[in-house]
Coordinates of C-alpha atoms in Angstrom, one line a residue:
Chain O
M1111 CA -32.7 3.8 -28.3
R1112 CA -29.6 4.3 -26.2
P1113 CA -26.8 1.9 -25.4
D1114 CA -26.6 0.4 -22.4
L1115 CA -25.2 -2.8 -20.1
H1116 CA -27.7 -4.8 -19.4
C1117 CA -27.2 -7.1 -22.7
Y1118 CA -23.9 -7.9 -20.5
G1119 CA -25.9 -9.5 -17.7
D1120 CA -26.8 -8.5 -14.2
G1121 CA -24.8 -6.2 -11.8
I1122 CA -22.8 -4.9 -14.7
K1123 CA -24.3 -1.6 -14.5
E1124 CA -24.1 -1.0 -10.7
L1125 CA -20.8 -2.2 -11.0
A1126 CA -19.8 0.3 -13.6
D1127 CA -21.7 3.2 -11.5
L1128 CA -19.0 2.5 -8.7
V1129 CA -16.5 5.1 -10.2
G1130 CA -19.1 7.2 -12.5
D1131 CA -20.7 7.7 -15.9
F1132 CA -19.7 10.2 -17.8
D1133 CA -19.8 11.1 -21.8
L1134 CA -17.2 10.6 -24.3
R1135 CA -18.0 13.5 -25.8
S1136 CA -17.5 16.2 -23.1
P1137 CA -14.1 17.8 -23.1
M1138 CA -15.0 18.5 -19.0
D1139 CA -16.3 14.9 -18.3
L1140 CA -13.4 13.3 -19.6
H1141 CA -10.5 15.5 -18.4
A1142 CA -12.7 14.8 -14.9
W1143 CA -13.4 10.9 -15.0
Y1144 CA -9.9 10.6 -16.5
R1145 CA -7.6 12.5 -14.2
S1146 CA -9.7 10.9 -11.0
E1147 CA -9.1 7.2 -12.2
W1148 CA -5.3 7.6 -12.8
L1149 CA -5.0 9.2 -10.3
A1150 CA -6.5 6.2 -8.2
I1151 CA -4.3 3.8 -10.0
A1152 CA -0.9 5.8 -9.2
A1153 CA -2.3 5.8 -5.4
T1154 CA -2.4 2.4 -5.0
I1155 CA 0.7 1.1 -7.0
G1156 CA 2.6 4.4 -5.7
F1157 CA 3.8 6.7 -8.6
S1158 CA 1.2 9.5 -7.4
Q1159 CA 3.8 12.1 -7.8
E1160 CA 5.2 10.9 -10.8
L1161 CA 1.6 10.8 -12.5
E1162 CA 1.2 14.4 -10.9
A1163 CA 3.8 15.8 -12.5
A1164 CA 3.1 14.5 -15.9
L1165 CA -0.4 15.6 -15.5
A1166 CA 0.7 19.5 -15.1
P1167 CA 2.0 20.5 -18.5
L1168 CA -1.7 19.1 -20.0
R1169 CA -4.0 22.0 -20.2
A1170 CA -5.9 22.0 -23.6
V1171 CA -4.8 19.1 -25.7
P1172 CA -7.2 17.4 -28.3
D1173 CA -7.1 14.2 -27.4
R1174 CA -7.4 14.5 -23.7
V1175 CA -7.6 10.2 -23.0
R1176 CA -4.5 10.0 -24.9
A1177 CA -2.3 12.2 -23.7
T1178 CA -3.5 11.0 -20.5
Q1179 CA -3.2 7.9 -21.2
E1180 CA 1.2 8.5 -22.2
A1181 CA 1.6 10.9 -19.3
G1182 CA 0.7 8.2 -17.0
L1183 CA 3.1 5.4 -18.5
A1184 CA 5.4 7.6 -18.5
A1185 CA 4.8 8.8 -15.0
F1186 CA 4.9 4.5 -14.4
A1187 CA 7.6 4.3 -16.4
S1188 CA 9.9 6.5 -14.3
W1189 CA 8.6 5.3 -10.9
L1190 CA 9.2 1.5 -11.9
L1191 CA 13.2 2.9 -12.9
A1192 CA 13.4 3.8 -9.2
Q1193 CA 12.4 0.3 -7.8
R1194 CA 14.9 -2.4 -7.3
G1195 CA 14.9 -5.0 -9.7
G1196 CA 12.3 -7.7 -8.6
V1197 CA 13.7 -10.3 -11.4
P1198 CA 17.6 -11.5 -12.8
E1199 CA 18.0 -10.1 -16.5
A1200 CA 17.7 -13.3 -17.9
H1201 CA 14.5 -13.7 -16.3
A1202 CA 13.3 -10.5 -17.2
R1203 CA 14.1 -10.7 -21.1
T1204 CA 12.2 -13.6 -21.6
Q1205 CA 8.8 -12.4 -19.7
S1206 CA 9.5 -9.0 -22.2
V1207 CA 9.6 -11.3 -25.3
V1208 CA 7.1 -13.7 -23.7
L1209 CA 4.2 -10.7 -22.8
G1210 CA 4.6 -9.5 -26.5
Q1211 CA 3.4 -12.0 -27.9
L1212 CA 0.9 -12.3 -25.5
I1213 CA -0.4 -9.1 -25.7
T1214 CA -0.6 -9.5 -29.9
L1215 CA -2.6 -12.7 -28.8
G1216 CA -5.0 -11.1 -26.7
R1217 CA -5.2 -8.3 -29.1
E1218 CA -6.2 -10.3 -32.6
R1219 CA -8.7 -12.4 -30.4
G1220 CA -10.2 -9.3 -28.2
E1221 CA -9.0 -11.3 -25.5
L1222 CA -6.6 -9.3 -23.4
W1223 CA -8.0 -8.8 -20.2
R1224 CA -7.1 -12.7 -19.7
V1225 CA -4.6 -14.1 -22.2
T1226 CA -4.2 -17.5 -22.7
A1227 CA -2.1 -19.2 -24.3
D1228 CA 0.2 -22.7 -25.0
P1229 CA 3.7 -21.5 -23.4
T1230 CA 5.9 -24.1 -25.5
T1231 CA 4.7 -22.0 -28.3
L1232 CA 6.0 -19.2 -27.1
A1233 CA 9.8 -17.4 -27.3
S1234 CA 12.0 -19.7 -25.4
G1235 CA 9.0 -22.0 -24.4
A1236 CA 7.9 -19.1 -22.0
C1237 CA 11.2 -20.6 -20.2
Y1238 CA 14.4 -18.5 -19.0
R1239 CA 17.8 -20.2 -18.2
A1240 CA 18.0 -19.4 -14.2
P1241 CA 21.7 -18.1 -13.3
E1242 CA 23.5 -20.6 -11.4
S1243 CA 23.5 -18.5 -8.3
V1244 CA 19.3 -18.2 -8.2
D1245 CA 18.6 -14.6 -7.2
G1246 CA 15.1 -12.6 -6.6
A1247 CA 11.6 -13.7 -5.7
S1248 CA 10.3 -14.8 -8.2
A1249 CA 13.3 -17.3 -9.1
A1250 CA 13.4 -18.6 -5.7
A1251 CA 9.9 -19.6 -6.0
D1252 CA 11.0 -21.5 -9.1
R1253 CA 13.8 -23.3 -7.5
D1254 CA 11.4 -26.6 -6.9
I1255 CA 9.7 -26.6 -10.6
R1256 CA 13.0 -26.2 -11.9
G1257 CA 14.2 -28.9 -14.9
A1258 CA 17.6 -28.7 -15.4
Q1259 CA 18.5 -25.1 -15.8
Q1260 CA 15.4 -24.1 -16.7
V1261 CA 13.1 -22.2 -15.1
R1262 CA 8.8 -20.9 -16.2
A1263 CA 8.9 -17.2 -16.6
F1264 CA 6.0 -16.8 -15.3
Y1265 CA 3.2 -18.5 -12.5
P1266 CA 1.5 -21.4 -13.8
D1267 CA -1.7 -20.0 -12.0
T1268 CA -4.3 -22.4 -13.1
A1269 CA -6.0 -23.2 -9.3
A1270 CA -9.2 -22.0 -8.5
G1271 CA -9.0 -18.4 -7.4
Y1272 CA -11.0 -15.2 -7.7
F1273 CA -10.8 -14.5 -10.9
G1274 CA -12.2 -18.4 -11.9
D1275 CA -12.2 -21.6 -11.3
G1276 CA -9.2 -22.9 -12.7
W1277 CA -7.5 -23.8 -15.9
S1278 CA -6.4 -27.4 -16.1
G1279 CA -5.9 -27.5 -19.7
P1280 CA -5.5 -28.2 -22.4
P1281 CA -1.6 -29.3 -21.8
P1282 CA 1.7 -27.9 -23.3
R1283 CA 1.3 -29.7 -26.6
A1284 CA 5.2 -30.2 -27.1
E1285 CA 7.0 -31.0 -24.3
S1286 CA 8.5 -28.2 -22.0
A1287 CA 11.8 -27.7 -20.9
C1288 CA 10.9 -25.9 -17.6
G1289 CA 8.4 -28.0 -16.4
W1290 CA 5.3 -26.6 -18.1
Q1291 CA 2.1 -28.6 -17.9
T1292 CA -0.8 -26.2 -17.9
P1293 CA -1.3 -23.2 -20.2
L1294 CA 0.2 -19.7 -18.9
T1295 CA -2.4 -18.0 -18.1
L1296 CA -2.1 -13.9 -16.9
H1297 CA -5.1 -11.9 -15.9
L1298 CA -3.4 -8.1 -17.6
G1299 CA -7.0 -6.6 -17.0
T1300 CA -6.3 -6.4 -13.6
F1301 CA -2.0 -5.5 -13.8
P1302 CA -0.4 -5.7 -11.5
W1303 CA -2.9 -8.4 -10.2
V1304 CA -2.4 -10.7 -13.2
Y1305 CA -2.6 -13.7 -10.9
S1306 CA -5.9 -15.3 -9.6
T1307 CA -4.4 -16.8 -7.1
R1308 CA -2.4 -14.5 -5.9
L1309 CA -3.9 -11.0 -4.5
A1310 CA -2.9 -11.4 -1.0
G1311 CA 0.0 -8.7 -0.7
P1312 CA 1.4 -6.7 -3.5
G1313 CA 0.9 -7.3 -6.8
P1314 CA 3.0 -9.5 -8.4
A1315 CA 3.8 -8.0 -12.0
L1316 CA 5.4 -4.7 -10.3
L1317 CA 8.3 -7.4 -9.8
W1318 CA 8.9 -7.9 -13.8
S1319 CA 11.8 -5.4 -13.8
S1320 CA 15.5 -5.7 -13.9
T1321 CA 18.0 -3.6 -14.2
E1322 CA 18.3 -3.8 -18.0
S1323 CA 14.7 -5.1 -19.2
R1324 CA 11.1 -3.9 -17.6
P1325 CA 8.4 -6.1 -18.5
A1326 CA 6.4 -4.5 -16.0
I1327 CA 6.0 -1.4 -18.5
A1328 CA 4.7 -3.6 -21.3
A1329 CA 1.8 -4.8 -19.2
F1330 CA 0.8 -1.8 -17.7
E1331 CA 0.5 -0.2 -20.2
A1332 CA -1.7 -3.1 -21.9
M1333 CA -3.6 -2.8 -18.7
T1334 CA -4.3 0.7 -19.2
S1335 CA -4.9 0.9 -22.6
L1336 CA -8.7 -0.6 -21.7
L1337 CA -9.4 2.9 -21.0
D1338 CA -8.9 3.8 -24.6
P1339 CA -12.2 3.4 -25.9
A1340 CA -10.8 1.8 -29.0
E1341 CA -9.2 -0.6 -27.3
N1342 CA -12.2 -1.0 -25.4
L1343 CA -13.7 -1.7 -27.7
R1344 CA -11.5 -4.9 -29.4
Q1345 CA -11.9 -6.3 -26.2
D1346 CA -14.7 -8.8 -26.1
A1347 CA -16.5 -7.8 -22.8
R1348 CA -18.0 -11.1 -22.4
Q1349 CA -15.3 -12.0 -20.9
V1350 CA -14.3 -9.5 -18.5
A1351 CA -18.0 -9.7 -17.1
A1352 CA -17.6 -13.5 -16.5
I1353 CA -14.6 -12.6 -14.6
A1354 CA -15.7 -10.0 -13.3
R1355 CA -18.8 -12.1 -12.2
T1356 CA -16.6 -14.4 -10.5
F1357 CA -14.0 -11.9 -8.3
V1358 CA -17.4 -9.9 -7.1
Q1359 CA -19.6 -14.2 -6.0
Q1360 CA -15.9 -14.9 -4.5
T1361 CA -15.3 -11.4 -2.7
R1362 CA -19.2 -10.7 -1.5
P1363 CA -19.1 -12.7 1.7
L1364 CA -15.9 -11.8 2.9
V1365 CA -16.9 -7.7 2.0
D1366 CA -20.5 -8.2 3.6
A1367 CA -18.7 -8.7 6.9
V1368 CA -16.8 -5.5 6.7
P1369 CA -18.9 -2.5 8.8
I1370 CA -20.3 0.2 6.2
F1371 CA -18.3 3.4 7.1
P1372 CA -19.9 5.3 9.8
P1373 CA -19.3 9.0 9.5
G1374 CA -18.0 10.9 12.8
R1375 CA -17.9 7.4 14.5
A1376 CA -15.0 5.3 12.8
K1377 CA -12.3 3.9 14.9
T1378 CA -9.0 4.6 14.3
G1379 CA -7.0 2.0 11.9
A1380 CA -10.1 0.1 11.4
L1381 CA -11.3 -0.9 8.1
Y1382 CA -14.9 -0.2 6.2
R1383 CA -16.7 -0.3 3.5
R1384 CA -17.7 2.9 2.0
S1385 CA -18.9 3.7 -1.8
G1386 CA -18.6 -0.1 -2.5
F1387 CA -14.7 0.1 -1.5
L1388 CA -12.8 -0.9 1.4
V1389 CA -11.2 2.1 3.6
A1390 CA -8.4 2.2 6.4
H1391 CA -9.4 4.5 8.5
R1392 CA -6.4 6.7 9.7
G1393 CA -4.8 3.6 9.2
S1394 CA -2.9 1.9 6.2
L1395 CA -4.7 0.0 3.5
H1396 CA -1.8 -1.8 2.4
V1397 CA -1.4 -4.1 5.8
A1398 CA -5.6 -5.2 6.1
G1399 CA -6.9 -8.2 3.3
L1400 CA -9.9 -10.3 3.9
D1401 CA -9.2 -14.4 3.8
G1402 CA -11.4 -16.4 2.2
V1403 CA -11.6 -19.8 1.0
R1404 CA -9.7 -19.0 -2.0
G1405 CA -6.8 -17.4 -0.3
R1406 CA -6.3 -13.9 1.5
L1407 CA -7.0 -11.1 -0.4
A1408 CA -5.5 -7.8 0.5
A1409 CA -7.4 -5.3 0.9
P1410 CA -5.7 -2.8 -1.8
A1411 CA -6.1 -5.7 -4.5
Y1412 CA -9.8 -5.6 -4.0
N1413 CA -10.6 -2.0 -3.8
F1414 CA -7.8 -2.2 -7.8
V1415 CA -9.7 -5.1 -9.3
L1416 CA -12.7 -4.2 -8.6
R1417 CA -12.4 -0.8 -9.7
R1418 CA -10.8 -2.2 -12.9
F1419 CA -14.0 -4.5 -13.5
A1420 CA -15.6 -0.8 -13.1
C1421 CA -13.7 0.9 -15.2
F1422 CA -13.6 -1.5 -17.9
F1423 CA -17.8 -1.1 -18.4
A1424 CA -17.9 2.4 -17.8
V1425 CA -15.3 3.3 -20.8
R1426 CA -17.1 0.5 -22.9
R1427 CA -20.9 2.0 -21.5
A1428 CA -19.8 5.8 -22.9
A1429 CA -18.0 4.2 -25.8
L1430 CA -21.8 2.6 -26.6
R1431 CA -23.3 5.9 -26.4
A1432 CA -20.5 7.6 -28.7
L1433 CA -20.0 4.9 -31.2
A1434 CA -21.4 7.1 -33.4
S1435 CA -19.2 9.8 -33.1
L1436 CA -16.0 7.5 -33.4
P1437 CA -13.3 7.0 -36.3
E1438 CA -14.7 4.7 -38.3
A1439 CA -12.1 2.0 -38.4
V1440 CA -13.3 2.0 -34.9
R1441 CA -16.9 1.5 -36.1
R1442 CA -16.0 -1.2 -38.6
A1443 CA -14.0 -3.1 -36.0
A1444 CA -17.3 -3.1 -33.7
E1445 CA -19.4 -4.2 -36.4
G1446 CA -17.3 -7.5 -36.9
S1447 CA -16.9 -7.5 -33.4
P1448 CA -17.4 -11.0 -31.3
D1449 CA -19.3 -9.1 -28.7
P1450 CA -22.9 -9.6 -29.8
C1451 CA -24.0 -6.7 -27.4
L1452 CA -21.1 -4.2 -29.2
R1453 CA -22.5 -6.0 -32.5
Q1454 CA -25.9 -5.1 -31.9
T1455 CA -25.3 -1.7 -31.0
A1456 CA -23.1 -1.2 -33.9
E1457 CA -25.8 -2.3 -36.5
E1458 CA -28.5 0.0 -34.5
V1459 CA -25.6 3.1 -35.2
R1460 CA -24.9 1.9 -38.6
R1461 CA -28.7 1.8 -39.4
G1462 CA -29.6 5.0 -37.8
G1463 CA -26.5 6.6 -39.7
Chain D
M53 CA 14.9 -9.5 20.8
L54 CA 15.4 -7.3 23.7
S55 CA 13.5 -8.5 27.0
R56 CA 9.6 -7.2 26.9
N57 CA 10.5 -5.8 30.3
A58 CA 13.3 -3.3 29.5
W59 CA 11.7 0.0 28.8
I60 CA 13.5 3.1 28.5
T61 CA 14.3 6.7 29.8
L62 CA 15.4 9.2 27.6
G63 CA 16.1 11.7 29.8
T64 CA 17.4 15.0 28.7
T65 CA 21.0 15.5 30.1
L66 CA 19.6 19.5 30.1
G67 CA 17.3 18.3 32.8
V68 CA 14.6 20.4 31.6
V69 CA 11.7 21.0 33.8
G70 CA 13.3 18.4 36.0
V71 CA 11.4 15.2 34.7
T72 CA 12.5 12.1 32.2
G73 CA 12.0 12.6 28.4
G74 CA 10.3 10.6 26.1
M75 CA 10.7 7.0 26.8
L76 CA 9.7 4.5 24.1
Y77 CA 9.4 0.5 24.1
L78 CA 10.7 -1.6 22.1
S79 CA 7.9 -3.8 20.7
R80 CA 7.0 -6.2 18.3
S81 CA 3.6 -6.6 16.7
A82 CA 2.3 -10.1 17.8
S83 CA -0.2 -9.3 18.6
A84 CA -1.3 -6.3 17.1
A85 CA -5.1 -6.0 16.0
S86 CA -5.6 -6.1 12.7
P87 CA -8.0 -4.1 11.3
L88 CA -10.2 -6.7 9.8
D89 CA -9.6 -8.5 13.1
D90 CA -11.8 -5.5 14.9
A91 CA -14.5 -5.8 12.5
E92 CA -14.6 -9.3 12.6
K93 CA -14.9 -9.6 16.6
N94 CA -17.5 -6.6 16.3
G95 CA -19.8 -7.9 13.7
P96 CA -20.8 -5.2 10.7
D97 CA -23.2 -3.5 12.9
A98 CA -20.9 -2.5 15.9
A99 CA -20.4 0.9 16.8
P100 CA -16.8 2.2 17.4
N101 CA -15.3 2.4 20.8
G102 CA -11.9 3.7 22.2
E103 CA -13.0 7.1 22.0
D104 CA -10.4 9.6 23.1
A105 CA -10.4 12.4 25.8
L106 CA -8.9 14.6 23.4
A107 CA -11.2 15.0 20.3
S108 CA -9.4 12.6 17.7
D109 CA -12.2 13.3 15.2
K110 CA -10.5 16.4 14.6
L111 CA -7.8 15.0 13.0
P112 CA -6.7 15.2 9.9
A113 CA -7.0 12.4 7.5
L114 CA -3.2 10.4 6.8
P115 CA -1.1 12.9 4.7
T116 CA -0.9 12.5 1.0
A117 CA 1.7 12.7 -1.4
S118 CA 0.6 16.3 -2.5
D119 CA 1.4 17.1 1.6
V120 CA 5.1 16.6 1.2
Q121 CA 7.9 17.6 -1.0
G122 CA 10.2 14.9 -1.2
D123 CA 10.4 11.6 -2.8
L124 CA 7.6 9.1 -2.6
S125 CA 9.5 6.3 -5.2
R126 CA 13.1 5.8 -4.7
N127 CA 14.3 3.6 -1.7
W128 CA 11.3 2.9 0.2
G129 CA 11.5 -0.9 -0.2
S130 CA 8.1 -2.5 0.9
T131 CA 7.0 0.5 3.1
P132 CA 3.4 1.2 2.0
P133 CA 2.6 3.6 -0.2
D134 CA 0.0 4.8 2.3
L135 CA 2.3 5.4 5.4
R136 CA 4.8 7.2 3.0
P137 CA 3.5 10.3 3.0
L138 CA 3.7 10.5 6.8
F139 CA 7.1 9.3 7.4
L140 CA 8.2 11.6 4.6
L141 CA 5.6 14.7 6.6
M142 CA 7.7 13.7 10.0
E143 CA 11.3 14.0 8.6
E144 CA 10.2 17.2 6.5
T145 CA 8.4 18.6 9.4
S146 CA 11.3 18.0 12.2
K147 CA 13.9 18.7 9.2
I148 CA 15.7 15.7 9.8
V149 CA 17.0 15.1 6.8
G150 CA 17.1 11.4 6.1
S151 CA 14.5 10.3 9.0
G152 CA 11.6 9.5 6.6
R153 CA 13.2 5.6 5.5
I154 CA 14.4 5.2 9.4
F155 CA 10.6 5.9 10.9
A156 CA 9.7 3.8 8.3
L157 CA 12.3 0.7 9.5
I158 CA 11.1 1.3 13.1
A159 CA 7.7 1.2 12.1
Y160 CA 8.4 -2.3 10.4
R161 CA 9.8 -3.3 13.4
E162 CA 7.6 -2.1 16.0
A163 CA 4.2 -2.5 14.7
R164 CA 4.6 -4.3 11.1
F165 CA 2.8 -0.9 10.1
I166 CA -0.4 -1.8 12.1
T167 CA -1.5 2.2 13.5
T168 CA -3.6 0.1 16.1
A169 CA -0.3 -2.5 16.8
H170 CA -1.3 -2.7 20.6
N171 CA 1.6 -5.0 23.1
G172 CA -0.4 -5.8 26.0
D173 CA -3.7 -6.4 25.2
E174 CA -3.4 -10.2 25.3
P175 CA -3.3 -12.2 28.5
S176 CA -0.1 -13.4 27.5
E177 CA 1.5 -10.1 27.5
S178 CA 1.8 -9.7 30.9
A179 CA 5.3 -8.6 30.7
E180 CA 4.4 -6.1 28.4
R181 CA 1.7 -4.2 30.6
D182 CA 4.7 -4.9 33.8
G183 CA 6.3 -2.5 31.5
S184 CA 4.1 0.0 31.4
R185 CA 3.3 -0.3 34.9
R186 CA 7.0 0.0 36.1
A187 CA 7.1 3.2 33.9
Y188 CA 3.7 4.5 35.6
E189 CA 4.8 3.7 39.2
N190 CA 8.5 5.0 38.6
N191 CA 8.3 8.6 37.0
K192 CA 4.5 9.9 38.3
D193 CA 5.8 11.7 41.1
R194 CA 8.3 13.5 38.6
N195 CA 6.1 14.1 35.6
P196 CA 2.3 16.1 35.9
P197 CA -0.9 13.5 37.0
L198 CA -2.2 11.9 34.6
P199 CA -6.1 11.3 34.5
Y200 CA -5.7 7.9 32.7
G201 CA -2.8 6.9 34.3
E202 CA -3.9 3.9 35.2
E203 CA -5.0 2.9 32.1
S204 CA -1.7 4.0 30.9
A205 CA -0.2 1.6 33.2
D206 CA -2.1 -1.0 32.1
F207 CA -1.7 -0.3 28.9
G208 CA 1.5 -2.2 27.4
S209 CA 2.8 -0.2 24.7
G210 CA 1.5 0.2 20.8
G211 CA 0.8 2.3 17.7
L212 CA 3.2 3.1 14.5
F213 CA 6.1 4.0 16.7
G214 CA 5.7 0.9 19.7
L215 CA 5.7 3.9 22.2
L216 CA 4.9 3.0 26.1
A217 CA 1.8 4.3 26.8
P218 CA 2.3 6.5 30.1
Y219 CA 6.2 7.7 28.3
F220 CA 3.7 8.7 25.3
L221 CA 1.1 10.5 27.5
W222 CA 4.2 12.5 29.4
A223 CA 5.6 13.8 26.2
G224 CA 6.2 17.3 25.3
V225 CA 6.8 17.6 29.6
P226 CA 10.1 18.5 29.5
E227 CA 10.2 20.8 26.7
V228 CA 6.4 22.3 27.4
G229 CA 5.6 21.8 31.1
K230 CA 1.6 21.1 31.8
R231 CA 1.3 22.3 28.4
A232 CA 2.2 18.9 27.2
P233 CA -0.2 17.5 24.8
F234 CA -1.3 14.2 25.7
L235 CA -1.8 14.6 29.7
N236 CA -5.3 14.3 30.0
A237 CA -5.8 11.8 26.6
R238 CA -6.3 7.7 26.8
P239 CA -3.5 6.1 25.9
E240 CA -5.5 4.7 22.8
L241 CA -4.4 7.9 21.5
M242 CA -1.4 6.8 20.5
F243 CA -2.9 4.4 17.7
E244 CA -3.7 7.7 15.6
P245 CA -0.9 7.4 13.5
R246 CA -0.5 11.2 13.3
I247 CA 0.2 11.9 17.0
A248 CA 2.2 8.5 17.4
G249 CA 4.6 10.7 14.3
F250 CA 4.8 13.5 16.2
A251 CA 5.8 11.8 19.6
A252 CA 8.2 9.5 17.2
A253 CA 9.6 12.6 15.8
L254 CA 10.2 14.1 19.2
Y255 CA 11.9 11.2 20.8
M256 CA 14.0 11.1 17.4
H257 CA 15.3 14.3 17.9
R258 CA 16.2 13.8 21.8
L259 CA 17.9 10.9 20.2
L260 CA 20.2 12.8 18.0
K261 CA 20.8 16.0 20.4
Y262 CA 21.6 14.2 23.6
R263 CA 23.0 11.0 22.9
R264 CA 25.8 9.4 21.2
I265 CA 24.8 7.9 17.9
D266 CA 27.0 7.0 15.5
D267 CA 25.1 5.6 12.5
H268 CA 21.7 4.9 11.7
A269 CA 21.6 1.6 13.7
D270 CA 22.5 3.5 17.1
I271 CA 19.0 5.2 16.6
K272 CA 17.1 1.7 17.0
V273 CA 19.3 0.6 19.7
G274 CA 18.2 4.2 21.2
W275 CA 15.0 3.6 20.5
A276 CA 15.0 0.3 22.3
N277 CA 17.4 1.6 25.3
P278 CA 19.2 4.3 25.1
S279 CA 21.5 3.4 28.5
L280 CA 22.9 0.7 25.5
L281 CA 24.3 3.5 23.9
S282 CA 26.3 4.4 26.5
K283 CA 27.1 1.5 29.3
G284 CA 25.7 -0.7 27.1
R285 CA 27.6 -0.3 24.1
G286 CA 29.2 -2.7 22.2
G287 CA 27.7 -5.4 24.5
D288 CA 25.9 -8.1 23.3
K289 CA 22.3 -6.4 23.3
Y290 CA 23.8 -3.9 21.5
Q291 CA 25.0 -5.7 18.8
E292 CA 21.6 -8.2 18.6
I293 CA 19.9 -4.3 18.2
R294 CA 22.3 -3.5 15.4
T295 CA 22.0 -6.9 13.2
R296 CA 18.1 -6.8 13.6
F297 CA 18.0 -3.3 12.5
Y298 CA 20.2 -4.1 9.3
E299 CA 18.0 -7.5 8.6
D300 CA 15.0 -5.5 8.6
A301 CA 16.2 -2.6 6.4
E302 CA 17.1 -5.7 3.7
T303 CA 13.8 -7.3 4.6
L304 CA 12.1 -4.1 3.9
G305 CA 13.9 -3.7 0.9
L306 CA 15.6 0.0 2.3
D307 CA 19.2 0.8 1.3
L308 CA 20.7 2.3 4.0
K309 CA 23.6 3.6 1.8
D310 CA 21.9 5.5 -0.1
E311 CA 23.1 8.5 0.3
A312 CA 20.5 11.1 -1.6
T313 CA 17.9 9.5 0.5
I314 CA 19.3 9.0 3.7
P315 CA 22.5 10.8 4.5
G316 CA 25.5 9.4 6.4
P317 CA 27.1 8.1 8.5
R318 CA 24.5 10.3 11.1
L319 CA 21.4 11.9 10.8
D320 CA 21.2 15.7 12.3
S321 CA 18.6 17.6 13.9
S322 CA 20.2 20.6 14.6
A323 CA 17.5 22.0 12.4
W324 CA 15.0 21.2 14.7
P325 CA 12.1 24.0 14.1
G326 CA 10.9 23.7 18.1
F327 CA 8.2 21.4 19.4
D328 CA 4.5 24.0 18.2
A329 CA 5.8 23.3 14.8
V330 CA 6.7 20.2 14.9
F331 CA 3.2 19.5 16.6
K332 CA 1.1 21.7 14.0
G333 CA 3.3 20.3 11.2
I334 CA 2.9 16.3 11.6
V335 CA -0.5 16.2 13.6
G336 CA -2.3 19.1 11.4
V337 CA -3.5 20.9 14.3
S338 CA -2.4 22.9 17.4
P339 CA -2.3 21.0 20.6
K340 CA -5.0 23.9 21.1
E341 CA -7.6 23.3 19.1
L342 CA -7.2 19.0 19.8
A343 CA -8.0 19.8 23.0

């Protein structure tokens, strides 16, 4: 039987189809698909030039996926270096350490896409000591919740949003020095839009950077790692499917109100739907947005997040089909996955082999 | 904030063909129509409107990273990534080094980066319409006739750089006379970002060539009203515009002292390659192809 995505529920295959199908065993497919998707990531964030420069030397490499990933990471890091730091040094340092813990935790659990943890169990309680003179957008936003000099290193994103109906508990087991009363939840799969309730403007996690520390790079790496078939298979796709369904359900009424792109008759500056995504005809997509009951949704955020879901399942589909040709360690991991859809395919491959 | 009645004239001191040069209007995006507003107003099946006399469907899409050579990452602040190539294309084509970031700053102030920003389409914006009406009435006898002159007089200002409609349509008259490319166009053509970009580059060139520009903030003063660069220099309005310019730079996250991207103390337009070259380079087609 040819493995597919039906096991993950209605609408998932259609979601994956937004970014096209490809064969992991076809070098031409790999080159075209990964290049296209990396360029889409870079265009939204703004590092297209750096990516083109990093991809240019990659002509014939044995592992196209890994080489593209490394080139993309280098390009993003180079771009980030040219940006002003978004948070104070103490903030960024804490974020770096905590993110490292969260990413490890997420990979162990197969829940890297949305990682949740008790903040009081993390390094420095996911708090940082604010400088006397608070500077930077993130710290400023946290002024009102400061406990003594301690400030939360991340936004407590637990209200109902575009990725879910809220995560109120369980509360931290220990008393938080900086006022954490809820779990720390980050949607690393949709970096830089890591918060369910913060999709109104540019990705907030792009500010995770200071002069010395750049936690945004680790989070970016986590997001893009899900394009790697082996990493993709480690993620419990049921979690991604559930979040994707919520996102689509919440955004559909907003997106359905946007006209479909009329070839040859499009109005300058207007927002349209084309091939499932939003486009601004000869205008900036970055100033467009949709207003819903769960807040404003920036048009680039909508496209980017939708594309992340689509890419995840496109890679999952390709990996399921090519499972027999993937390294044995990957196949074994798939057999022990908490994801029953993946286990079933892995079992069939094992029996077939 | 300048009076909405304020309009400006930037005549070339050389008196080319005896007409006023490009004139722009200081405007804001207070009533700028967002793309979504249009979609919501018109509904999903609404037909597009506002077709121009010039065939705007011949215009290429916005430029992208591959259309420019310069740096699209450093010192752009929160300028939308998809507009940066346009600003940089304007800089590279006009050969006014460092102007890309200044254009971004102007577009932030004038339109909040909304290409279809329109000041004058709301009942409360009568001052804006008064400005365009006055501009038209005071200058129509000195310029080539405009088939859509009355519409431009009632239009107000708009586009990415806050162009005042009649002056936008007369753009290029000092340089090429009756060959000026927008004489037969509707004022809505200024909503085309490449077209607006060309007009803005031309205006920037004129400011730098014919006016006393001491630093980057003076450009914004001249954008609002070039007379403030001479008899108004140092006055309250002059200072007010400069202060706001620096505040805008801070808000947008642009470092005006970054010599690598914005050479100081003033920009230089001495390498301007000529009207036709700049038009073709920014708009993507020649005036003939567009007509």
